[in-house]
Amino acid sequence: MINIVIFGAPGAGKGTQAQLLAEKFDFLHISTGDLLRQEVAMGTPVGLRAKAIMDRGDLVGDDIVVALLGRALETRSTHPNPEAQLDQWDVERKGMPRRPEGCIIDGFPRTVQQAQTLEFLMRKLKRTIDCVVAIDVPRDELVRRIHERAAISNRSDDTADVIRHRIEEYDLKTKPVLDYYKVSGRLVTVDGSEEISRTNNRICQIINLVSHLKNER
Ligand code: AMP
């Protein structure tokens, strides 16, 4: 099983790429942004606390995000994913759905502290983050993409001021995470300014390589 983090600024295409990769490689996809939006949609106490923070474009506290991620990692990677389409043949053969072949995390870590916490969470599950794929997109293009998404999505954090603030938060708190993974030799950067399919092909090559090297060990 390999574990990958998809990293990038708001608008870099993390969610889109993570979804495509999860389908192609049969990976479990965990997006902390999606986990938070689910809590907001369900109107849970956590969701109510998170909504105001997300609407400002600030980072939600680690107490909330780490708890949601920890729960998703523990339950969804060891038990059937309730949202997943079950492969009927597998269900009939083994009496249970397939376990995912790997895990792809998007939206986490967003601070160096979170990167350290992720190491801890993975160690508890006897796993490691094998590779961090950073999607690099020039600033102007990021802003253009989020504005384009804002026109079709109903995300309350896709407004001009909030977009600006989310990018500031990324520069200040999230970018230093790149050094954390660079120093530990697990960072690969891909050009995300190209078409979605080209960037996706490039990431697929990287994942195949990581998987091959891991199997050789
Ligand atoms: P995303 O869908 O990844 O763009 O995340 C949307 C919003 O959810 C962010 O702007 C944050 O407010 C919050 N969020 C998502 N992931 C995290 C995280 N790892 N740490 C703190 N806040 C997060």
Tab-separated table of N, CA, C and O in Angstrom, residues 22-129:
chain	number	residue	atom	x	y	z
A	22	ALA	N	-7.331	8.533	-7.495
A	22	ALA	CA	-8.022	7.565	-6.640
A	22	ALA	C	-8.771	6.554	-7.513
A	22	ALA	O	-8.753	5.353	-7.246
A	23	GLU	N	-9.404	7.058	-8.592
A	23	GLU	CA	-10.140	6.154	-9.484
A	23	GLU	C	-9.183	5.221	-10.218
A	23	GLU	O	-9.390	4.029	-10.304
A	24	LYS	N	-8.111	5.803	-10.744
A	24	LYS	CA	-7.194	5.005	-11.561
A	24	LYS	C	-6.478	3.925	-10.744
A	24	LYS	O	-6.351	2.787	-11.176
A	25	PHE	N	-5.995	4.280	-9.550
A	25	PHE	CA	-5.171	3.342	-8.773
A	25	PHE	C	-5.946	2.620	-7.663
A	25	PHE	O	-5.344	1.888	-6.900
A	26	ASP	N	-7.245	2.890	-7.580
A	26	ASP	CA	-8.050	2.312	-6.506
A	26	ASP	C	-7.529	2.749	-5.132
A	26	ASP	O	-7.331	1.933	-4.224
A	27	PHE	N	-7.243	4.023	-5.027
A	27	PHE	CA	-6.776	4.595	-3.773
A	27	PHE	C	-7.947	5.156	-2.985
A	27	PHE	O	-8.929	5.618	-3.552
A	28	LEU	N	-7.760	5.151	-1.682
A	28	LEU	CA	-8.695	5.863	-0.820
A	28	LEU	C	-8.346	7.356	-0.922
A	28	LEU	O	-7.175	7.713	-0.780
A	29	HIS	N	-9.333	8.201	-1.200
A	29	HIS	CA	-9.076	9.647	-1.308
A	29	HIS	C	-9.612	10.332	-0.063
A	29	HIS	O	-10.804	10.255	0.223
A	30	ILE	N	-8.733	11.009	0.652
A	30	ILE	CA	-9.188	11.759	1.821
A	30	ILE	C	-8.848	13.225	1.616
A	30	ILE	O	-7.683	13.590	1.454
A	31	SER	N	-9.894	14.064	1.576
A	31	SER	CA	-9.701	15.513	1.437
A	31	SER	C	-10.195	16.162	2.730
A	31	SER	O	-11.369	16.000	3.094
A	32	THR	N	-9.290	16.873	3.416
A	32	THR	CA	-9.735	17.491	4.680
A	32	THR	C	-10.764	18.591	4.403
A	32	THR	O	-11.675	18.808	5.197
A	33	GLY	N	-10.640	19.278	3.254
A	33	GLY	CA	-11.641	20.288	2.887
A	33	GLY	C	-13.019	19.640	2.747
A	33	GLY	O	-14.019	20.148	3.260
A	34	ASP	N	-13.073	18.463	2.081
A	34	ASP	CA	-14.355	17.760	1.904
A	34	ASP	C	-14.901	17.272	3.244
A	34	ASP	O	-16.114	17.346	3.493
A	35	LEU	N	-14.005	16.759	4.112
A	35	LEU	CA	-14.466	16.273	5.427
A	35	LEU	C	-15.089	17.426	6.204
A	35	LEU	O	-16.141	17.276	6.836
A	36	LEU	N	-14.455	18.610	6.115
A	36	LEU	CA	-14.997	19.783	6.824
A	36	LEU	C	-16.327	20.222	6.212
A	36	LEU	O	-17.285	20.513	6.929
A	37	ARG	N	-16.387	20.239	4.859
A	37	ARG	CA	-17.641	20.662	4.207
A	37	ARG	C	-18.787	19.693	4.540
A	37	ARG	O	-19.933	20.103	4.666
A	38	GLN	N	-18.443	18.399	4.715
A	38	GLN	CA	-19.490	17.429	5.109
A	38	GLN	C	-20.040	17.777	6.498
A	38	GLN	O	-21.244	17.707	6.735
A	39	GLU	N	-19.126	18.138	7.410
A	39	GLU	CA	-19.562	18.501	8.771
A	39	GLU	C	-20.452	19.745	8.719
A	39	GLU	O	-21.457	19.839	9.418
A	40	VAL	N	-20.053	20.713	7.869
A	40	VAL	CA	-20.841	21.944	7.730
A	40	VAL	C	-22.230	21.587	7.188
A	40	VAL	O	-23.251	22.027	7.729
A	41	ALA	N	-22.254	20.748	6.141
A	41	ALA	CA	-23.538	20.397	5.519
A	41	ALA	C	-24.447	19.658	6.497
A	41	ALA	O	-25.665	19.819	6.466
A	42	MET	N	-23.837	18.863	7.393
A	42	MET	CA	-24.657	18.101	8.349
A	42	MET	C	-25.046	18.949	9.559
A	42	MET	O	-25.819	18.503	10.401
A	43	GLY	N	-24.447	20.147	9.650
A	43	GLY	CA	-24.780	21.055	10.746
A	43	GLY	C	-24.323	20.554	12.108
A	43	GLY	O	-24.947	20.857	13.131
A	44	THR	N	-23.224	19.786	12.125
A	44	THR	CA	-22.713	19.275	13.416
A	44	THR	C	-22.050	20.430	14.185
A	44	THR	O	-21.712	21.462	13.587
A	45	PRO	N	-21.828	20.263	15.500
A	45	PRO	CA	-21.143	21.316	16.259
A	45	PRO	C	-19.782	21.653	15.656
A	45	PRO	O	-19.391	22.826	15.565
A	46	VAL	N	-19.056	20.628	15.213
A	46	VAL	CA	-17.748	20.859	14.571
A	46	VAL	C	-17.935	21.669	13.290
A	46	VAL	O	-17.205	22.620	13.008
A	47	GLY	N	-18.958	21.301	12.527
A	47	GLY	CA	-19.240	22.013	11.273
A	47	GLY	C	-19.568	23.474	11.521
A	47	GLY	O	-19.119	24.356	10.785
A	48	LEU	N	-20.346	23.725	12.570
A	48	LEU	CA	-20.731	25.117	12.878
A	48	LEU	C	-19.498	25.947	13.248
A	48	LEU	O	-19.344	27.083	12.818
A	49	ARG	N	-18.574	25.330	14.027
A	49	ARG	CA	-17.352	26.053	14.403
A	49	ARG	C	-16.475	26.289	13.176
A	49	ARG	O	-15.900	27.356	12.992
A	50	ALA	N	-16.395	25.256	12.322
A	50	ALA	CA	-15.494	25.340	11.160
A	50	ALA	C	-16.007	26.331	10.113
A	50	ALA	O	-15.212	27.022	9.468
A	51	LYS	N	-17.311	26.429	9.956
A	51	LYS	CA	-17.862	27.223	8.844
A	51	LYS	C	-17.384	28.684	8.882
A	51	LYS	O	-16.929	29.220	7.877
A	52	ALA	N	-17.461	29.294	10.062
A	52	ALA	CA	-17.082	30.705	10.155
A	52	ALA	C	-15.607	30.888	9.789
A	52	ALA	O	-15.235	31.867	9.115
A	53	ILE	N	-14.788	29.935	10.201
A	53	ILE	CA	-13.341	30.021	9.932
A	53	ILE	C	-13.084	29.842	8.431
A	53	ILE	O	-12.322	30.592	7.815
A	54	MET	N	-13.739	28.851	7.842
A	54	MET	CA	-13.551	28.579	6.407
A	54	MET	C	-14.047	29.763	5.574
A	54	MET	O	-13.441	30.127	4.577
A	55	ASP	N	-15.163	30.359	5.995
A	55	ASP	CA	-15.711	31.495	5.238
A	55	ASP	C	-14.771	32.696	5.238
A	55	ASP	O	-14.812	33.524	4.339
A	56	ARG	N	-13.914	32.799	6.264
A	56	ARG	CA	-12.927	33.893	6.284
A	56	ARG	C	-11.680	33.527	5.490
A	56	ARG	O	-10.833	34.369	5.240
A	57	GLY	N	-11.522	32.238	5.171
A	57	GLY	CA	-10.327	31.787	4.454
A	57	GLY	C	-9.181	31.481	5.393
A	57	GLY	O	-8.038	31.333	4.973
A	58	ASP	N	-9.481	31.378	6.701
A	58	ASP	CA	-8.445	31.018	7.676
A	58	ASP	C	-8.318	29.498	7.745
A	58	ASP	O	-9.180	28.770	7.255
A	59	LEU	N	-7.259	29.052	8.411
A	59	LEU	CA	-7.107	27.615	8.624
A	59	LEU	C	-7.908	27.201	9.863
A	59	LEU	O	-7.857	27.880	10.893
A	60	VAL	N	-8.619	26.098	9.718
A	60	VAL	CA	-9.385	25.548	10.843
A	60	VAL	C	-8.389	24.944	11.842
A	60	VAL	O	-7.324	24.451	11.451
A	61	GLY	N	-8.715	24.999	13.128
A	61	GLY	CA	-7.792	24.524	14.174
A	61	GLY	C	-7.439	23.054	14.035
A	61	GLY	O	-8.241	22.242	13.581
A	62	ASP	N	-6.228	22.733	14.479
A	62	ASP	CA	-5.749	21.351	14.387
A	62	ASP	C	-6.612	20.391	15.196
A	62	ASP	O	-6.740	19.222	14.825
A	63	ASP	N	-7.202	20.870	16.305
A	63	ASP	CA	-8.026	19.963	17.111
A	63	ASP	C	-9.142	19.362	16.251
A	63	ASP	O	-9.434	18.173	16.318
A	64	ILE	N	-9.730	20.205	15.386
A	64	ILE	CA	-10.827	19.732	14.529
A	64	ILE	C	-10.295	18.904	13.359
A	64	ILE	O	-10.710	17.769	13.122
A	65	VAL	N	-9.336	19.490	12.623
A	65	VAL	CA	-8.901	18.850	11.367
A	65	VAL	C	-8.198	17.519	11.641
A	65	VAL	O	-8.435	16.519	10.946
A	66	VAL	N	-7.350	17.497	12.656
A	66	VAL	CA	-6.603	16.264	12.954
A	66	VAL	C	-7.567	15.156	13.397
A	66	VAL	O	-7.418	13.992	13.000
A	67	ALA	N	-8.585	15.531	14.177
A	67	ALA	CA	-9.562	14.517	14.625
A	67	ALA	C	-10.299	13.930	13.417
A	67	ALA	O	-10.469	12.709	13.308
A	68	LEU	N	-10.710	14.805	12.468
A	68	LEU	CA	-11.442	14.313	11.285
A	68	LEU	C	-10.543	13.421	10.425
A	68	LEU	O	-10.953	12.354	9.963
A	69	LEU	N	-9.305	13.864	10.222
A	69	LEU	CA	-8.384	13.085	9.382
A	69	LEU	C	-8.056	11.744	10.048
A	69	LEU	O	-8.086	10.701	9.381
A	70	GLY	N	-7.763	11.789	11.344
A	70	GLY	CA	-7.411	10.558	12.066
A	70	GLY	C	-8.535	9.534	11.967
A	70	GLY	O	-8.304	8.359	11.678
A	71	ARG	N	-9.773	10.024	12.139
A	71	ARG	CA	-10.917	9.119	12.072
A	71	ARG	C	-11.062	8.527	10.665
A	71	ARG	O	-11.265	7.327	10.496
A	72	ALA	N	-10.898	9.376	9.649
A	72	ALA	CA	-11.038	8.889	8.267
A	72	ALA	C	-9.938	7.877	7.936
A	72	ALA	O	-10.204	6.849	7.311
A	73	LEU	N	-8.720	8.147	8.368
A	73	LEU	CA	-7.617	7.227	8.064
A	73	LEU	C	-7.833	5.886	8.747
A	73	LEU	O	-7.637	4.836	8.141
A	74	GLU	N	-8.253	5.932	9.992
A	74	GLU	CA	-8.396	4.685	10.733
A	74	GLU	C	-9.578	3.859	10.259
A	74	GLU	O	-9.452	2.668	10.039
A	75	THR	N	-10.725	4.509	10.063
A	75	THR	CA	-11.901	3.707	9.727
A	75	THR	C	-11.951	3.355	8.246
A	75	THR	O	-12.179	2.212	7.898
A	76	ARG	N	-11.652	4.328	7.387
A	76	ARG	CA	-11.872	4.065	5.971
A	76	ARG	C	-10.800	3.179	5.357
A	76	ARG	O	-11.020	2.560	4.330
A	77	SER	N	-9.586	3.136	5.943
A	77	SER	CA	-8.570	2.303	5.305
A	77	SER	C	-8.576	0.876	5.856
A	77	SER	O	-7.947	0.006	5.295
A	78	THR	N	-9.292	0.655	6.930
A	78	THR	CA	-9.332	-0.707	7.447
A	78	THR	C	-10.716	-1.334	7.271
A	78	THR	O	-10.873	-2.535	7.316
A	79	HIS	N	-11.718	-0.501	7.059
A	79	HIS	CA	-13.080	-1.016	6.848
A	79	HIS	C	-13.560	-0.536	5.485
A	79	HIS	O	-13.023	0.400	4.932
A	80	PRO	N	-14.608	-1.144	4.970
A	80	PRO	CA	-15.135	-0.696	3.689
A	80	PRO	C	-15.511	0.778	3.728
A	80	PRO	O	-16.039	1.256	4.724
A	81	ASN	N	-15.203	1.449	2.648
A	81	ASN	CA	-15.600	2.842	2.542
A	81	ASN	C	-17.089	2.891	2.221
A	81	ASN	O	-17.518	2.440	1.161
A	82	PRO	N	-17.924	3.415	3.114
A	82	PRO	CA	-19.376	3.356	2.890
A	82	PRO	C	-19.808	4.122	1.645
A	82	PRO	O	-20.834	3.809	1.059
A	83	GLU	N	-18.973	5.093	1.223
A	83	GLU	CA	-19.394	5.863	0.044
A	83	GLU	C	-18.969	5.197	-1.264
A	83	GLU	O	-19.402	5.582	-2.329
A	84	ALA	N	-18.047	4.229	-1.161
A	84	ALA	CA	-17.485	3.675	-2.394
A	84	ALA	C	-18.491	2.781	-3.109
A	84	ALA	O	-19.313	2.131	-2.475
A	85	GLN	N	-18.397	2.785	-4.425
A	85	GLN	CA	-19.168	1.843	-5.221
A	85	GLN	C	-18.543	0.478	-4.987
A	85	GLN	O	-17.349	0.311	-5.161
A	86	LEU	N	-19.318	-0.502	-4.580
A	86	LEU	CA	-18.717	-1.796	-4.314
A	86	LEU	C	-18.564	-2.576	-5.607
A	86	LEU	O	-19.407	-2.536	-6.484
A	87	ASP	N	-17.442	-3.267	-5.693
A	87	ASP	CA	-17.201	-4.139	-6.823
A	87	ASP	C	-17.933	-5.450	-6.524
A	87	ASP	O	-17.553	-6.203	-5.636
A	88	GLN	N	-19.010	-5.730	-7.279
A	88	GLN	CA	-19.883	-6.853	-6.938
A	88	GLN	C	-19.144	-8.180	-6.939
A	88	GLN	O	-19.341	-9.026	-6.073
A	89	TRP	N	-18.226	-8.329	-7.903
A	89	TRP	CA	-17.480	-9.585	-7.994
A	89	TRP	C	-16.663	-9.812	-6.723
A	89	TRP	O	-16.642	-10.893	-6.163
A	90	ASP	N	-16.055	-8.757	-6.230
A	90	ASP	CA	-15.254	-8.839	-5.017
A	90	ASP	C	-16.112	-9.153	-3.810
A	90	ASP	O	-15.733	-9.931	-2.944
A	91	VAL	N	-17.274	-8.512	-3.785
A	91	VAL	CA	-18.173	-8.731	-2.647
A	91	VAL	C	-18.584	-10.202	-2.596
A	91	VAL	O	-18.561	-10.831	-1.545
A	92	GLU	N	-18.902	-10.752	-3.806
A	92	GLU	CA	-19.334	-12.147	-3.848
A	92	GLU	C	-18.201	-13.096	-3.478
A	92	GLU	O	-18.377	-14.063	-2.750
A	93	ARG	N	-16.993	-12.771	-3.961
A	93	ARG	CA	-15.860	-13.664	-3.741
A	93	ARG	C	-15.387	-13.656	-2.289
A	93	ARG	O	-15.146	-14.673	-1.694
A	94	LYS	N	-15.252	-12.464	-1.756
A	94	LYS	CA	-14.657	-12.373	-0.416
A	94	LYS	C	-15.680	-12.026	0.658
A	94	LYS	O	-15.358	-12.001	1.833
A	95	GLY	N	-16.891	-11.713	0.213
A	95	GLY	CA	-17.905	-11.348	1.182
A	95	GLY	C	-17.723	-9.947	1.734
A	95	GLY	O	-18.354	-9.551	2.684
A	96	MET	N	-16.795	-9.215	1.137
A	96	MET	CA	-16.604	-7.831	1.591
A	96	MET	C	-15.933	-7.031	0.477
A	96	MET	O	-15.289	-7.601	-0.394
A	97	PRO	N	-16.112	-5.715	0.503
A	97	PRO	CA	-15.490	-4.930	-0.538
A	97	PRO	C	-13.970	-4.937	-0.421
A	97	PRO	O	-13.435	-5.195	0.653
A	98	ARG	N	-13.321	-4.662	-1.563
A	98	ARG	CA	-11.853	-4.592	-1.593
A	98	ARG	C	-11.320	-3.514	-0.681
A	98	ARG	O	-11.946	-2.472	-0.544
A	99	ARG	N	-10.188	-3.766	-0.101
A	99	ARG	CA	-9.522	-2.686	0.627
A	99	ARG	C	-8.776	-1.828	-0.379
A	99	ARG	O	-8.269	-2.333	-1.383
A	100	PRO	N	-8.704	-0.532	-0.149
A	100	PRO	CA	-8.004	0.304	-1.124
A	100	PRO	C	-6.525	-0.062	-1.222
A	100	PRO	O	-5.938	-0.544	-0.267
A	101	GLU	N	-5.958	0.174	-2.418
A	101	GLU	CA	-4.558	-0.171	-2.673
A	101	GLU	C	-3.606	0.863	-2.077
A	101	GLU	O	-2.417	0.654	-1.992
A	102	GLY	N	-4.134	1.986	-1.736
A	102	GLY	CA	-3.279	3.050	-1.206
A	102	GLY	C	-4.150	4.206	-0.777
A	102	GLY	O	-5.372	4.133	-0.827
A	103	CYS	N	-3.467	5.247	-0.386
A	103	CYS	CA	-4.219	6.363	0.159
A	103	CYS	C	-3.668	7.664	-0.430
A	103	CYS	O	-2.450	7.821	-0.571
A	104	ILE	N	-4.558	8.542	-0.784
A	104	ILE	CA	-4.130	9.830	-1.316
A	104	ILE	C	-4.787	10.922	-0.470
A	104	ILE	O	-5.999	10.935	-0.292
A	105	ILE	N	-3.950	11.775	0.100
A	105	ILE	CA	-4.457	12.798	1.023
A	105	ILE	C	-4.330	14.160	0.361
A	105	ILE	O	-3.249	14.514	-0.133
A	106	ASP	N	-5.413	14.901	0.325
A	106	ASP	CA	-5.322	16.255	-0.245
A	106	ASP	C	-5.852	17.279	0.747
A	106	ASP	O	-6.821	17.037	1.453
A	107	GLY	N	-5.142	18.409	0.854
A	107	GLY	CA	-5.556	19.467	1.783
A	107	GLY	C	-4.881	19.361	3.142
A	107	GLY	O	-5.100	20.208	4.009
A	108	PHE	N	-4.092	18.357	3.348
A	108	PHE	CA	-3.387	18.132	4.620
A	108	PHE	C	-2.043	17.513	4.284
A	108	PHE	O	-2.005	16.593	3.467
A	109	PRO	N	-0.939	17.951	4.864
A	109	PRO	CA	-0.781	18.982	5.883
A	109	PRO	C	-0.742	20.388	5.295
A	109	PRO	O	-0.305	20.594	4.174
A	110	ARG	N	-1.187	21.374	6.082
A	110	ARG	CA	-1.143	22.758	5.658
A	110	ARG	C	-0.195	23.587	6.526
A	110	ARG	O	-0.055	24.787	6.293
A	111	THR	N	0.416	22.952	7.520
A	111	THR	CA	1.439	23.612	8.331
A	111	THR	C	2.513	22.557	8.641
A	111	THR	O	2.254	21.351	8.510
A	112	VAL	N	3.687	23.045	9.065
A	112	VAL	CA	4.751	22.095	9.422
A	112	VAL	C	4.302	21.252	10.615
A	112	VAL	O	4.553	20.043	10.665
A	113	GLN	N	3.598	21.876	11.533
A	113	GLN	CA	3.069	21.139	12.691
A	113	GLN	C	2.153	19.993	12.229
A	113	GLN	O	2.239	18.873	12.722
A	114	GLN	N	1.309	20.285	11.232
A	114	GLN	CA	0.423	19.232	10.711
A	114	GLN	C	1.230	18.123	10.025
A	114	GLN	O	0.858	16.946	10.094
A	115	ALA	N	2.330	18.508	9.371
A	115	ALA	CA	3.167	17.484	8.712
A	115	ALA	C	3.736	16.540	9.768
A	115	ALA	O	3.789	15.318	9.568
A	116	GLN	N	4.144	17.100	10.907
A	116	GLN	CA	4.671	16.254	11.989
A	116	GLN	C	3.569	15.371	12.558
A	116	GLN	O	3.786	14.190	12.838
A	117	THR	N	2.368	15.941	12.675
A	117	THR	CA	1.236	15.151	13.191
A	117	THR	C	0.904	14.001	12.239
A	117	THR	O	0.584	12.897	12.672
A	118	LEU	N	1.004	14.274	10.934
A	118	LEU	CA	0.698	13.226	9.956
A	118	LEU	C	1.681	12.058	10.094
A	118	LEU	O	1.286	10.894	9.997
A	119	GLU	N	2.947	12.376	10.341
A	119	GLU	CA	3.940	11.308	10.549
A	119	GLU	C	3.497	10.430	11.713
A	119	GLU	O	3.565	9.212	11.658
A	120	PHE	N	3.049	11.088	12.769
A	120	PHE	CA	2.622	10.376	13.975
A	120	PHE	C	1.402	9.486	13.672
A	120	PHE	O	1.367	8.307	14.027
A	121	LEU	N	0.405	10.070	12.980
A	121	LEU	CA	-0.812	9.302	12.650
A	121	LEU	C	-0.471	8.085	11.790
A	121	LEU	O	-1.003	6.994	11.998
A	122	MET	N	0.446	8.292	10.835
A	122	MET	CA	0.797	7.193	9.936
A	122	MET	C	1.563	6.109	10.693
A	122	MET	O	1.348	4.923	10.476
A	123	ARG	N	2.453	6.544	11.593
A	123	ARG	CA	3.234	5.569	12.366
A	123	ARG	C	2.296	4.685	13.189
A	123	ARG	O	2.486	3.480	13.274
A	124	LYS	N	1.255	5.319	13.742
A	124	LYS	CA	0.292	4.549	14.528
A	124	LYS	C	-0.378	3.466	13.686
A	124	LYS	O	-0.731	2.404	14.162
A	125	LEU	N	-0.560	3.768	12.392
A	125	LEU	CA	-1.196	2.804	11.480
A	125	LEU	C	-0.161	1.908	10.788
A	125	LEU	O	-0.478	1.196	9.840
A	126	LYS	N	1.099	2.024	11.238
A	126	LYS	CA	2.222	1.272	10.653
A	126	LYS	C	2.380	1.568	9.158
A	126	LYS	O	2.572	0.667	8.328
A	127	ARG	N	2.273	2.835	8.822
A	127	ARG	CA	2.438	3.255	7.427
A	127	ARG	C	3.361	4.463	7.362
A	127	ARG	O	3.693	5.029	8.398
A	128	THR	N	3.712	4.868	6.144
A	128	THR	CA	4.509	6.101	5.999
A	128	THR	C	3.975	6.875	4.801
A	128	THR	O	3.340	6.296	3.919
A	129	ILE	N	4.244	8.164	4.794
A	129	ILE	CA	3.985	8.945	3.575
A	129	ILE	C	5.157	8.655	2.631
A	129	ILE	O	6.311	8.949	2.942
